[in-house]
Amino acid sequence: MDVAGSPGRALRRGLPVVFAAALQDVPVWVFHGAKNPTGNMEMSRSVVEALETAGADPKYTGIPDGDHGITDAVHGDDEFHQWHFAQRREQGRGLKPAGAGHEFASTWRRAAG
């Protein structure tokens, strides 16, 4: 779910190069309710396109009758849970948060599908 200050918001604000490249190996599934009054589906699609341009392989699902509160629809989807729990992180590689020790560095290995 998108929260204030998240990479999704930064991508929509015009920082796709920085954040899309940083998310290249992170598994991402974007969901958007077509009736969401706070943002249109095209904004979410542009995030997906920026990720694809950076070499990522994001998934996208539009929920035709969904508004801003699509959490139940997403969390009630068995395919989402199967995908989510299939994702794995490889420890000791990749970027790490500033000030974090090497034990926190990791890279995502995306599962198929």
PDB file of N, CA and C in Angstrom:
ATOM      1  N   MET A   1       0.833  -1.170   0.000  1.00  0.00           N
ATOM      2  CA  MET A   1       0.000   0.000   0.000  1.00  0.00           C
ATOM      3  C   MET A   1       0.885   1.244   0.000  1.00  0.00           C
ATOM      4  N   ASP A   2       0.460   2.225  -0.727  1.00  0.00           N
ATOM      5  CA  ASP A   2       1.225   3.453  -0.874  1.00  0.00           C
ATOM      6  C   ASP A   2       1.034   4.328   0.361  1.00  0.00           C
ATOM      7  N   VAL A   3       2.106   4.804   0.918  1.00  0.00           N
ATOM      8  CA  VAL A   3       2.036   5.696   2.071  1.00  0.00           C
ATOM      9  C   VAL A   3       2.843   6.951   1.773  1.00  0.00           C
ATOM     10  N   ALA A   4       2.577   8.003   2.525  1.00  0.00           N
ATOM     11  CA  ALA A   4       3.283   9.269   2.311  1.00  0.00           C
ATOM     12  C   ALA A   4       4.787   9.056   2.372  1.00  0.00           C
ATOM     13  N   GLY A   5       5.484   9.642   1.419  1.00  0.00           N
ATOM     14  CA  GLY A   5       6.934   9.524   1.396  1.00  0.00           C
ATOM     15  C   GLY A   5       7.436   8.249   0.749  1.00  0.00           C
ATOM     16  N   SER A   6       6.549   7.444   0.215  1.00  0.00           N
ATOM     17  CA  SER A   6       6.952   6.171  -0.379  1.00  0.00           C
ATOM     18  C   SER A   6       7.546   6.380  -1.763  1.00  0.00           C
ATOM     19  N   PRO A   7       8.278   5.382  -2.266  1.00  0.00           N
ATOM     20  CA  PRO A   7       8.797   5.490  -3.631  1.00  0.00           C
ATOM     21  C   PRO A   7       7.698   5.710  -4.659  1.00  0.00           C
ATOM     22  N   GLY A   8       6.510   5.147  -4.443  1.00  0.00           N
ATOM     23  CA  GLY A   8       5.412   5.350  -5.383  1.00  0.00           C
ATOM     24  C   GLY A   8       5.056   6.814  -5.536  1.00  0.00           C
ATOM     25  N   ARG A   9       4.980   7.514  -4.431  1.00  0.00           N
ATOM     26  CA  ARG A   9       4.676   8.946  -4.501  1.00  0.00           C
ATOM     27  C   ARG A   9       5.819   9.714  -5.153  1.00  0.00           C
ATOM     28  N   ALA A  10       7.035   9.343  -4.845  1.00  0.00           N
ATOM     29  CA  ALA A  10       8.187  10.020  -5.455  1.00  0.00           C
ATOM     30  C   ALA A  10       8.197   9.809  -6.962  1.00  0.00           C
ATOM     31  N   LEU A  11       7.856   8.601  -7.408  1.00  0.00           N
ATOM     32  CA  LEU A  11       7.795   8.330  -8.843  1.00  0.00           C
ATOM     33  C   LEU A  11       6.763   9.228  -9.505  1.00  0.00           C
ATOM     34  N   ARG A  12       5.607   9.373  -8.869  1.00  0.00           N
ATOM     35  CA  ARG A  12       4.555  10.202  -9.449  1.00  0.00           C
ATOM     36  C   ARG A  12       4.931  11.678  -9.449  1.00  0.00           C
ATOM     37  N   ARG A  13       5.816  12.087  -8.555  1.00  0.00           N
ATOM     38  CA  ARG A  13       6.246  13.485  -8.499  1.00  0.00           C
ATOM     39  C   ARG A  13       7.343  13.792  -9.506  1.00  0.00           C
ATOM     40  N   GLY A  14       7.769  12.818 -10.271  1.00  0.00           N
ATOM     41  CA  GLY A  14       8.756  13.092 -11.303  1.00  0.00           C
ATOM     42  C   GLY A  14      10.169  12.671 -10.961  1.00  0.00           C
ATOM     43  N   LEU A  15      10.340  11.742 -10.041  1.00  0.00           N
ATOM     44  CA  LEU A  15      11.669  11.242  -9.707  1.00  0.00           C
ATOM     45  C   LEU A  15      11.825   9.788 -10.145  1.00  0.00           C
ATOM     46  N   PRO A  16      11.333   9.437 -11.335  1.00  0.00           N
ATOM     47  CA  PRO A  16      11.346   8.023 -11.724  1.00  0.00           C
ATOM     48  C   PRO A  16      12.732   7.429 -11.883  1.00  0.00           C
ATOM     49  N   VAL A  17      13.686   8.204 -12.341  1.00  0.00           N
ATOM     50  CA  VAL A  17      15.017   7.653 -12.586  1.00  0.00           C
ATOM     51  C   VAL A  17      15.646   7.177 -11.286  1.00  0.00           C
ATOM     52  N   VAL A  18      15.589   7.998 -10.260  1.00  0.00           N
ATOM     53  CA  VAL A  18      16.210   7.662  -8.982  1.00  0.00           C
ATOM     54  C   VAL A  18      15.516   6.477  -8.323  1.00  0.00           C
ATOM     55  N   PHE A  19      14.206   6.551  -8.152  1.00  0.00           N
ATOM     56  CA  PHE A  19      13.510   5.514  -7.403  1.00  0.00           C
ATOM     57  C   PHE A  19      13.256   4.254  -8.215  1.00  0.00           C
ATOM     58  N   ALA A  20      12.964   4.385  -9.491  1.00  0.00           N
ATOM     59  CA  ALA A  20      12.741   3.189 -10.302  1.00  0.00           C
ATOM     60  C   ALA A  20      14.007   2.354 -10.373  1.00  0.00           C
ATOM     61  N   ALA A  21      15.149   2.994 -10.525  1.00  0.00           N
ATOM     62  CA  ALA A  21      16.410   2.253 -10.564  1.00  0.00           C
ATOM     63  C   ALA A  21      16.673   1.564  -9.233  1.00  0.00           C
ATOM     64  N   ALA A  22      16.344   2.222  -8.129  1.00  0.00           N
ATOM     65  CA  ALA A  22      16.557   1.626  -6.808  1.00  0.00           C
ATOM     66  C   ALA A  22      15.634   0.436  -6.575  1.00  0.00           C
ATOM     67  N   LEU A  23      14.495   0.408  -7.249  1.00  0.00           N
ATOM     68  CA  LEU A  23      13.520  -0.673  -7.077  1.00  0.00           C
ATOM     69  C   LEU A  23      13.630  -1.742  -8.156  1.00  0.00           C
ATOM     70  N   GLN A  24      14.650  -1.671  -8.974  1.00  0.00           N
ATOM     71  CA  GLN A  24      14.781  -2.574 -10.113  1.00  0.00           C
ATOM     72  C   GLN A  24      14.650  -4.043  -9.726  1.00  0.00           C
ATOM     73  N   ASP A  25      15.231  -4.444  -8.618  1.00  0.00           N
ATOM     74  CA  ASP A  25      15.203  -5.847  -8.224  1.00  0.00           C
ATOM     75  C   ASP A  25      14.214  -6.144  -7.103  1.00  0.00           C
ATOM     76  N   VAL A  26      13.408  -5.166  -6.727  1.00  0.00           N
ATOM     77  CA  VAL A  26      12.424  -5.360  -5.664  1.00  0.00           C
ATOM     78  C   VAL A  26      11.109  -5.812  -6.296  1.00  0.00           C
ATOM     79  N   PRO A  27      10.512  -6.882  -5.786  1.00  0.00           N
ATOM     80  CA  PRO A  27       9.226  -7.314  -6.332  1.00  0.00           C
ATOM     81  C   PRO A  27       8.141  -6.276  -6.024  1.00  0.00           C
ATOM     82  N   VAL A  28       7.444  -5.825  -7.057  1.00  0.00           N
ATOM     83  CA  VAL A  28       6.419  -4.794  -6.893  1.00  0.00           C
ATOM     84  C   VAL A  28       5.149  -5.244  -7.598  1.00  0.00           C
ATOM     85  N   TRP A  29       4.035  -5.142  -6.882  1.00  0.00           N
ATOM     86  CA  TRP A  29       2.722  -5.377  -7.488  1.00  0.00           C
ATOM     87  C   TRP A  29       1.884  -4.152  -7.170  1.00  0.00           C
ATOM     88  N   VAL A  30       1.518  -3.396  -8.192  1.00  0.00           N
ATOM     89  CA  VAL A  30       0.746  -2.171  -8.039  1.00  0.00           C
ATOM     90  C   VAL A  30      -0.730  -2.494  -8.235  1.00  0.00           C
ATOM     91  N   PHE A  31      -1.558  -2.060  -7.285  1.00  0.00           N
ATOM     92  CA  PHE A  31      -3.010  -2.196  -7.374  1.00  0.00           C
ATOM     93  C   PHE A  31      -3.605  -0.795  -7.396  1.00  0.00           C
ATOM     94  N   HIS A  32      -4.683  -0.625  -8.170  1.00  0.00           N
ATOM     95  CA  HIS A  32      -5.336   0.683  -8.198  1.00  0.00           C
ATOM     96  C   HIS A  32      -6.828   0.499  -8.437  1.00  0.00           C
ATOM     97  N   GLY A  33      -7.629   1.162  -7.609  1.00  0.00           N
ATOM     98  CA  GLY A  33      -9.077   1.160  -7.790  1.00  0.00           C
ATOM     99  C   GLY A  33      -9.473   2.192  -8.830  1.00  0.00           C
ATOM    100  N   ALA A  34     -10.251   1.773  -9.828  1.00  0.00           N
ATOM    101  CA  ALA A  34     -10.640   2.668 -10.923  1.00  0.00           C
ATOM    102  C   ALA A  34     -11.480   3.849 -10.438  1.00  0.00           C
ATOM    103  N   LYS A  35     -12.171   3.675  -9.317  1.00  0.00           N
ATOM    104  CA  LYS A  35     -13.026   4.744  -8.792  1.00  0.00           C
ATOM    105  C   LYS A  35     -12.359   5.505  -7.641  1.00  0.00           C
ATOM    106  N   ASN A  36     -11.056   5.434  -7.574  1.00  0.00           N
ATOM    107  CA  ASN A  36     -10.308   6.112  -6.515  1.00  0.00           C
ATOM    108  C   ASN A  36     -10.333   7.623  -6.766  1.00  0.00           C
ATOM    109  N   PRO A  37     -10.932   8.409  -5.860  1.00  0.00           N
ATOM    110  CA  PRO A  37     -11.013   9.853  -6.084  1.00  0.00           C
ATOM    111  C   PRO A  37      -9.701  10.593  -5.816  1.00  0.00           C
ATOM    112  N   THR A  38      -8.724   9.933  -5.205  1.00  0.00           N
ATOM    113  CA  THR A  38      -7.477  10.623  -4.860  1.00  0.00           C
ATOM    114  C   THR A  38      -6.409  10.509  -5.938  1.00  0.00           C
ATOM    115  N   GLY A  39      -6.630   9.721  -6.944  1.00  0.00           N
ATOM    116  CA  GLY A  39      -5.649   9.583  -8.019  1.00  0.00           C
ATOM    117  C   GLY A  39      -6.195   8.690  -9.113  1.00  0.00           C
ATOM    118  N   ASN A  40      -5.846   8.985 -10.349  1.00  0.00           N
ATOM    119  CA  ASN A  40      -6.374   8.174 -11.443  1.00  0.00           C
ATOM    120  C   ASN A  40      -5.453   6.993 -11.747  1.00  0.00           C
ATOM    121  N   MET A  41      -5.981   6.045 -12.486  1.00  0.00           N
ATOM    122  CA  MET A  41      -5.236   4.826 -12.809  1.00  0.00           C
ATOM    123  C   MET A  41      -3.999   5.129 -13.647  1.00  0.00           C
ATOM    124  N   GLU A  42      -4.043   6.188 -14.420  1.00  0.00           N
ATOM    125  CA  GLU A  42      -2.899   6.533 -15.264  1.00  0.00           C
ATOM    126  C   GLU A  42      -1.661   6.845 -14.424  1.00  0.00           C
ATOM    127  N   MET A  43      -1.864   7.417 -13.244  1.00  0.00           N
ATOM    128  CA  MET A  43      -0.723   7.682 -12.359  1.00  0.00           C
ATOM    129  C   MET A  43      -0.062   6.370 -11.944  1.00  0.00           C
ATOM    130  N   SER A  44      -0.866   5.384 -11.593  1.00  0.00           N
ATOM    131  CA  SER A  44      -0.301   4.092 -11.203  1.00  0.00           C
ATOM    132  C   SER A  44       0.368   3.414 -12.389  1.00  0.00           C
ATOM    133  N   ARG A  45      -0.245   3.526 -13.555  1.00  0.00           N
ATOM    134  CA  ARG A  45       0.367   2.932 -14.748  1.00  0.00           C
ATOM    135  C   ARG A  45       1.706   3.597 -15.071  1.00  0.00           C
ATOM    136  N   SER A  46       1.813   4.905 -14.812  1.00  0.00           N
ATOM    137  CA  SER A  46       3.080   5.589 -15.086  1.00  0.00           C
ATOM    138  C   SER A  46       4.173   5.112 -14.133  1.00  0.00           C
ATOM    139  N   VAL A  47       3.814   4.759 -12.907  1.00  0.00           N
ATOM    140  CA  VAL A  47       4.781   4.179 -11.971  1.00  0.00           C
ATOM    141  C   VAL A  47       5.267   2.844 -12.519  1.00  0.00           C
ATOM    142  N   VAL A  48       4.337   2.026 -12.987  1.00  0.00           N
ATOM    143  CA  VAL A  48       4.687   0.718 -13.552  1.00  0.00           C
ATOM    144  C   VAL A  48       5.595   0.897 -14.768  1.00  0.00           C
ATOM    145  N   GLU A  49       5.273   1.839 -15.637  1.00  0.00           N
ATOM    146  CA  GLU A  49       6.104   2.086 -16.822  1.00  0.00           C
ATOM    147  C   GLU A  49       7.508   2.541 -16.441  1.00  0.00           C
ATOM    148  N   ALA A  50       7.623   3.402 -15.426  1.00  0.00           N
ATOM    149  CA  ALA A  50       8.946   3.855 -14.983  1.00  0.00           C
ATOM    150  C   ALA A  50       9.760   2.684 -14.449  1.00  0.00           C
ATOM    151  N   LEU A  51       9.115   1.801 -13.715  1.00  0.00           N
ATOM    152  CA  LEU A  51       9.807   0.620 -13.200  1.00  0.00           C
ATOM    153  C   LEU A  51      10.259  -0.281 -14.346  1.00  0.00           C
ATOM    154  N   GLU A  52       9.381  -0.485 -15.327  1.00  0.00           N
ATOM    155  CA  GLU A  52       9.742  -1.321 -16.480  1.00  0.00           C
ATOM    156  C   GLU A  52      10.907  -0.706 -17.255  1.00  0.00           C
ATOM    157  N   THR A  53      10.891   0.608 -17.428  1.00  0.00           N
ATOM    158  CA  THR A  53      11.975   1.296 -18.125  1.00  0.00           C
ATOM    159  C   THR A  53      13.304   1.097 -17.409  1.00  0.00           C
ATOM    160  N   ALA A  54      13.249   1.011 -16.081  1.00  0.00           N
ATOM    161  CA  ALA A  54      14.465   0.815 -15.283  1.00  0.00           C
ATOM    162  C   ALA A  54      14.894  -0.648 -15.238  1.00  0.00           C
ATOM    163  N   GLY A  55      14.133  -1.528 -15.894  1.00  0.00           N
ATOM    164  CA  GLY A  55      14.507  -2.939 -15.928  1.00  0.00           C
ATOM    165  C   GLY A  55      13.797  -3.808 -14.918  1.00  0.00           C
ATOM    166  N   ALA A  56      12.839  -3.241 -14.198  1.00  0.00           N
ATOM    167  CA  ALA A  56      12.076  -4.021 -13.219  1.00  0.00           C
ATOM    168  C   ALA A  56      10.979  -4.811 -13.928  1.00  0.00           C
ATOM    169  N   ASP A  57      10.363  -5.704 -13.199  1.00  0.00           N
ATOM    170  CA  ASP A  57       9.285  -6.538 -13.734  1.00  0.00           C
ATOM    171  C   ASP A  57       8.073  -6.447 -12.804  1.00  0.00           C
ATOM    172  N   PRO A  58       7.451  -5.249 -12.717  1.00  0.00           N
ATOM    173  CA  PRO A  58       6.322  -5.089 -11.801  1.00  0.00           C
ATOM    174  C   PRO A  58       5.054  -5.737 -12.335  1.00  0.00           C
ATOM    175  N   LYS A  59       4.153  -6.051 -11.422  1.00  0.00           N
ATOM    176  CA  LYS A  59       2.821  -6.520 -11.788  1.00  0.00           C
ATOM    177  C   LYS A  59       1.861  -5.350 -11.577  1.00  0.00           C
ATOM    178  N   TYR A  60       0.768  -5.334 -12.332  1.00  0.00           N
ATOM    179  CA  TYR A  60      -0.227  -4.274 -12.195  1.00  0.00           C
ATOM    180  C   TYR A  60      -1.613  -4.889 -12.251  1.00  0.00           C
ATOM    181  N   THR A  61      -2.465  -4.481 -11.324  1.00  0.00           N
ATOM    182  CA  THR A  61      -3.857  -4.912 -11.335  1.00  0.00           C
ATOM    183  C   THR A  61      -4.749  -3.709 -11.080  1.00  0.00           C
ATOM    184  N   GLY A  62      -5.633  -3.438 -12.028  1.00  0.00           N
ATOM    185  CA  GLY A  62      -6.656  -2.417 -11.838  1.00  0.00           C
ATOM    186  C   GLY A  62      -7.909  -3.090 -11.302  1.00  0.00           C
ATOM    187  N   ILE A  63      -8.523  -2.483 -10.314  1.00  0.00           N
ATOM    188  CA  ILE A  63      -9.741  -3.034  -9.719  1.00  0.00           C
ATOM    189  C   ILE A  63     -10.894  -2.148 -10.176  1.00  0.00           C
ATOM    190  N   PRO A  64     -11.704  -2.623 -11.153  1.00  0.00           N
ATOM    191  CA  PRO A  64     -12.718  -1.792 -11.800  1.00  0.00           C
ATOM    192  C   PRO A  64     -13.692  -1.103 -10.843  1.00  0.00           C
ATOM    193  N   ASP A  65     -14.171  -1.786  -9.825  1.00  0.00           N
ATOM    194  CA  ASP A  65     -15.134  -1.190  -8.901  1.00  0.00           C
ATOM    195  C   ASP A  65     -14.478  -0.665  -7.633  1.00  0.00           C
ATOM    196  N   GLY A  66     -13.147  -0.683  -7.588  1.00  0.00           N
ATOM    197  CA  GLY A  66     -12.438  -0.265  -6.385  1.00  0.00           C
ATOM    198  C   GLY A  66     -12.323   1.237  -6.262  1.00  0.00           C
ATOM    199  N   ASP A  67     -12.446   1.707  -5.024  1.00  0.00           N
ATOM    200  CA  ASP A  67     -12.210   3.121  -4.763  1.00  0.00           C
ATOM    201  C   ASP A  67     -10.862   3.254  -4.057  1.00  0.00           C
ATOM    202  N   HIS A  68     -10.746   4.159  -3.106  1.00  0.00           N
ATOM    203  CA  HIS A  68      -9.473   4.333  -2.403  1.00  0.00           C
ATOM    204  C   HIS A  68      -9.219   3.197  -1.410  1.00  0.00           C
ATOM    205  N   GLY A  69     -10.278   2.582  -0.898  1.00  0.00           N
ATOM    206  CA  GLY A  69     -10.135   1.511   0.094  1.00  0.00           C
ATOM    207  C   GLY A  69     -10.186   0.132  -0.539  1.00  0.00           C
ATOM    208  N   ILE A  70      -9.104  -0.277  -1.195  1.00  0.00           N
ATOM    209  CA  ILE A  70      -9.090  -1.575  -1.880  1.00  0.00           C
ATOM    210  C   ILE A  70      -8.343  -2.649  -1.097  1.00  0.00           C
ATOM    211  N   THR A  71      -7.986  -2.349   0.141  1.00  0.00           N
ATOM    212  CA  THR A  71      -7.201  -3.290   0.938  1.00  0.00           C
ATOM    213  C   THR A  71      -7.869  -4.654   1.037  1.00  0.00           C
ATOM    214  N   ASP A  72      -9.166  -4.686   1.303  1.00  0.00           N
ATOM    215  CA  ASP A  72      -9.860  -5.974   1.430  1.00  0.00           C
ATOM    216  C   ASP A  72      -9.830  -6.760   0.125  1.00  0.00           C
ATOM    217  N   ALA A  73     -10.000  -6.062  -0.996  1.00  0.00           N
ATOM    218  CA  ALA A  73      -9.971  -6.748  -2.294  1.00  0.00           C
ATOM    219  C   ALA A  73      -8.591  -7.338  -2.566  1.00  0.00           C
ATOM    220  N   VAL A  74      -7.552  -6.586  -2.248  1.00  0.00           N
ATOM    221  CA  VAL A  74      -6.183  -7.057  -2.482  1.00  0.00           C
ATOM    222  C   VAL A  74      -5.856  -8.208  -1.547  1.00  0.00           C
ATOM    223  N   HIS A  75      -6.120  -8.018  -0.274  1.00  0.00           N
ATOM    224  CA  HIS A  75      -5.769  -9.047   0.708  1.00  0.00           C
ATOM    225  C   HIS A  75      -6.667 -10.273   0.623  1.00  0.00           C
ATOM    226  N   GLY A  76      -7.793 -10.166  -0.056  1.00  0.00           N
ATOM    227  CA  GLY A  76      -8.667 -11.312  -0.254  1.00  0.00           C
ATOM    228  C   GLY A  76      -8.343 -12.105  -1.512  1.00  0.00           C
ATOM    229  N   ASP A  77      -7.311 -11.696  -2.225  1.00  0.00           N
ATOM    230  CA  ASP A  77      -6.923 -12.336  -3.483  1.00  0.00           C
ATOM    231  C   ASP A  77      -5.868 -13.412  -3.222  1.00  0.00           C
ATOM    232  N   ASP A  78      -6.221 -14.671  -3.442  1.00  0.00           N
ATOM    233  CA  ASP A  78      -5.282 -15.775  -3.202  1.00  0.00           C
ATOM    234  C   ASP A  78      -4.027 -15.655  -4.060  1.00  0.00           C
ATOM    235  N   GLU A  79      -4.177 -15.187  -5.301  1.00  0.00           N
ATOM    236  CA  GLU A  79      -3.009 -15.040  -6.173  1.00  0.00           C
ATOM    237  C   GLU A  79      -2.002 -14.064  -5.568  1.00  0.00           C
ATOM    238  N   PHE A  80      -2.511 -12.978  -4.959  1.00  0.00           N
ATOM    239  CA  PHE A  80      -1.616 -12.015  -4.317  1.00  0.00           C
ATOM    240  C   PHE A  80      -0.825 -12.677  -3.188  1.00  0.00           C
ATOM    241  N   HIS A  81      -1.504 -13.445  -2.353  1.00  0.00           N
ATOM    242  CA  HIS A  81      -0.811 -14.094  -1.231  1.00  0.00           C
ATOM    243  C   HIS A  81       0.228 -15.099  -1.723  1.00  0.00           C
ATOM    244  N   GLN A  82      -0.112 -15.868  -2.739  1.00  0.00           N
ATOM    245  CA  GLN A  82       0.854 -16.829  -3.284  1.00  0.00           C
ATOM    246  C   GLN A  82       2.078 -16.099  -3.826  1.00  0.00           C
ATOM    247  N   TRP A  83       1.853 -15.028  -4.565  1.00  0.00           N
ATOM    248  CA  TRP A  83       2.961 -14.241  -5.111  1.00  0.00           C
ATOM    249  C   TRP A  83       3.782 -13.616  -3.986  1.00  0.00           C
ATOM    250  N   HIS A  84       3.097 -12.997  -3.046  1.00  0.00           N
ATOM    251  CA  HIS A  84       3.775 -12.288  -1.959  1.00  0.00           C
ATOM    252  C   HIS A  84       4.697 -13.209  -1.173  1.00  0.00           C
ATOM    253  N   PHE A  85       4.207 -14.375  -0.805  1.00  0.00           N
ATOM    254  CA  PHE A  85       5.012 -15.277   0.012  1.00  0.00           C
ATOM    255  C   PHE A  85       6.035 -16.075  -0.799  1.00  0.00           C
ATOM    256  N   ALA A  86       5.994 -15.952  -2.119  1.00  0.00           N
ATOM    257  CA  ALA A  86       6.999 -16.604  -2.964  1.00  0.00           C
ATOM    258  C   ALA A  86       8.249 -15.739  -3.128  1.00  0.00           C
ATOM    259  N   GLN A  87       8.169 -14.457  -2.751  1.00  0.00           N
ATOM    260  CA  GLN A  87       9.309 -13.553  -2.917  1.00  0.00           C
ATOM    261  C   GLN A  87      10.362 -13.845  -1.851  1.00  0.00           C
ATOM    262  N   ARG A  88      11.621 -13.787  -2.242  1.00  0.00           N
ATOM    263  CA  ARG A  88      12.734 -14.063  -1.326  1.00  0.00           C
ATOM    264  C   ARG A  88      13.804 -12.994  -1.458  1.00  0.00           C
ATOM    265  N   ARG A  89      14.479 -12.740  -0.364  1.00  0.00           N
ATOM    266  CA  ARG A  89      15.581 -11.797  -0.338  1.00  0.00           C
ATOM    267  C   ARG A  89      16.882 -12.552  -0.159  1.00  0.00           C
ATOM    268  N   GLU A  90      17.906 -12.146  -0.876  1.00  0.00           N
ATOM    269  CA  GLU A  90      19.234 -12.727  -0.709  1.00  0.00           C
ATOM    270  C   GLU A  90      20.033 -11.801   0.191  1.00  0.00           C
ATOM    271  N   GLN A  91      20.510 -12.302   1.300  1.00  0.00           N
ATOM    272  CA  GLN A  91      21.240 -11.483   2.267  1.00  0.00           C
ATOM    273  C   GLN A  91      22.658 -11.171   1.794  1.00  0.00           C
ATOM    274  N   GLY A  92      23.164 -10.032   2.239  1.00  0.00           N
ATOM    275  CA  GLY A  92      24.557  -9.689   2.018  1.00  0.00           C
ATOM    276  C   GLY A  92      24.895  -9.070   0.685  1.00  0.00           C
ATOM    277  N   ARG A  93      23.890  -8.731  -0.124  1.00  0.00           N
ATOM    278  CA  ARG A  93      24.146  -8.109  -1.418  1.00  0.00           C
ATOM    279  C   ARG A  93      23.260  -6.888  -1.577  1.00  0.00           C
ATOM    280  N   GLY A  94      23.674  -5.982  -2.402  1.00  0.00           N
ATOM    281  CA  GLY A  94      22.836  -4.851  -2.761  1.00  0.00           C
ATOM    282  C   GLY A  94      23.022  -3.639  -1.877  1.00  0.00           C
ATOM    283  N   LEU A  95      22.082  -2.700  -1.984  1.00  0.00           N
ATOM    284  CA  LEU A  95      22.151  -1.452  -1.243  1.00  0.00           C
ATOM    285  C   LEU A  95      21.750  -1.674   0.198  1.00  0.00           C
ATOM    286  N   LYS A  96      22.248  -0.818   1.072  1.00  0.00           N
ATOM    287  CA  LYS A  96      21.863  -0.904   2.474  1.00  0.00           C
ATOM    288  C   LYS A  96      21.474   0.480   2.966  1.00  0.00           C
ATOM    289  N   PRO A  97      20.614   0.545   3.987  1.00  0.00           N
ATOM    290  CA  PRO A  97      20.237   1.842   4.539  1.00  0.00           C
ATOM    291  C   PRO A  97      21.459   2.550   5.114  1.00  0.00           C
ATOM    292  N   ALA A  98      21.476   3.864   5.033  1.00  0.00           N
ATOM    293  CA  ALA A  98      22.595   4.631   5.585  1.00  0.00           C
ATOM    294  C   ALA A  98      22.774   4.296   7.054  1.00  0.00           C
ATOM    295  N   GLY A  99      23.985   4.002   7.439  1.00  0.00           N
ATOM    296  CA  GLY A  99      24.288   3.701   8.829  1.00  0.00           C
ATOM    297  C   GLY A  99      24.053   2.261   9.232  1.00  0.00           C
ATOM    298  N   ALA A 100      23.490   1.450   8.348  1.00  0.00           N
ATOM    299  CA  ALA A 100      23.210   0.055   8.688  1.00  0.00           C
ATOM    300  C   ALA A 100      24.454  -0.791   8.453  1.00  0.00           C
ATOM    301  N   GLY A 101      24.611  -1.799   9.245  1.00  0.00           N
ATOM    302  CA  GLY A 101      25.724  -2.726   9.073  1.00  0.00           C
ATOM    303  C   GLY A 101      25.497  -3.633   7.883  1.00  0.00           C
ATOM    304  N   HIS A 102      26.535  -4.358   7.487  1.00  0.00           N
ATOM    305  CA  HIS A 102      26.440  -5.214   6.306  1.00  0.00           C
ATOM    306  C   HIS A 102      25.384  -6.300   6.457  1.00  0.00           C
ATOM    307  N   GLU A 103      25.022  -6.646   7.686  1.00  0.00           N
ATOM    308  CA  GLU A 103      24.026  -7.703   7.870  1.00  0.00           C
ATOM    309  C   GLU A 103      22.636  -7.292   7.390  1.00  0.00           C
ATOM    310  N   PHE A 104      22.434  -5.983   7.163  1.00  0.00           N
ATOM    311  CA  PHE A 104      21.144  -5.517   6.687  1.00  0.00           C
ATOM    312  C   PHE A 104      21.087  -5.380   5.169  1.00  0.00           C
ATOM    313  N   ALA A 105      22.217  -5.472   4.507  1.00  0.00           N
ATOM    314  CA  ALA A 105      22.235  -5.340   3.052  1.00  0.00           C
ATOM    315  C   ALA A 105      21.593  -6.572   2.434  1.00  0.00           C
ATOM    316  N   SER A 106      20.763  -6.368   1.448  1.00  0.00           N
ATOM    317  CA  SER A 106      20.104  -7.506   0.817  1.00  0.00           C
ATOM    318  C   SER A 106      19.667  -7.146  -0.595  1.00  0.00           C
ATOM    319  N   THR A 107      19.364  -8.154  -1.356  1.00  0.00           N
ATOM    320  CA  THR A 107      18.848  -8.007  -2.705  1.00  0.00           C
ATOM    321  C   THR A 107      17.650  -8.929  -2.836  1.00  0.00           C
ATOM    322  N   TRP A 108      16.632  -8.466  -3.530  1.00  0.00           N
ATOM    323  CA  TRP A 108      15.453  -9.306  -3.739  1.00  0.00           C
ATOM    324  C   TRP A 108      15.675 -10.213  -4.932  1.00  0.00           C
ATOM    325  N   ARG A 109      15.215 -11.427  -4.822  1.00  0.00           N
ATOM    326  CA  ARG A 109      15.183 -12.374  -5.932  1.00  0.00           C
ATOM    327  C   ARG A 109      13.708 -12.606  -6.219  1.00  0.00           C
ATOM    328  N   ARG A 110      13.242 -12.100  -7.356  1.00  0.00           N
ATOM    329  CA  ARG A 110      11.823 -12.192  -7.692  1.00  0.00           C
ATOM    330  C   ARG A 110      11.434 -13.611  -8.049  1.00  0.00           C
ATOM    331  N   ALA A 111      10.298 -14.015  -7.568  1.00  0.00           N
ATOM    332  CA  ALA A 111       9.748 -15.317  -7.933  1.00  0.00           C
ATOM    333  C   ALA A 111       9.032 -15.175  -9.270  1.00  0.00           C
ATOM    334  N   ALA A 112       8.953 -16.243  -9.996  1.00  0.00           N
ATOM    335  CA  ALA A 112       8.257 -16.230 -11.289  1.00  0.00           C
ATOM    336  C   ALA A 112       6.785 -15.940 -11.071  1.00  0.00           C
ATOM    337  N   GLY A 113       6.172 -15.287 -12.063  1.00  0.00           N
ATOM    338  CA  GLY A 113       4.741 -15.047 -12.001  1.00  0.00           C
ATOM    339  C   GLY A 113       4.458 -13.743 -11.438  1.00  0.00           C
TER     340      GLY A 113
END
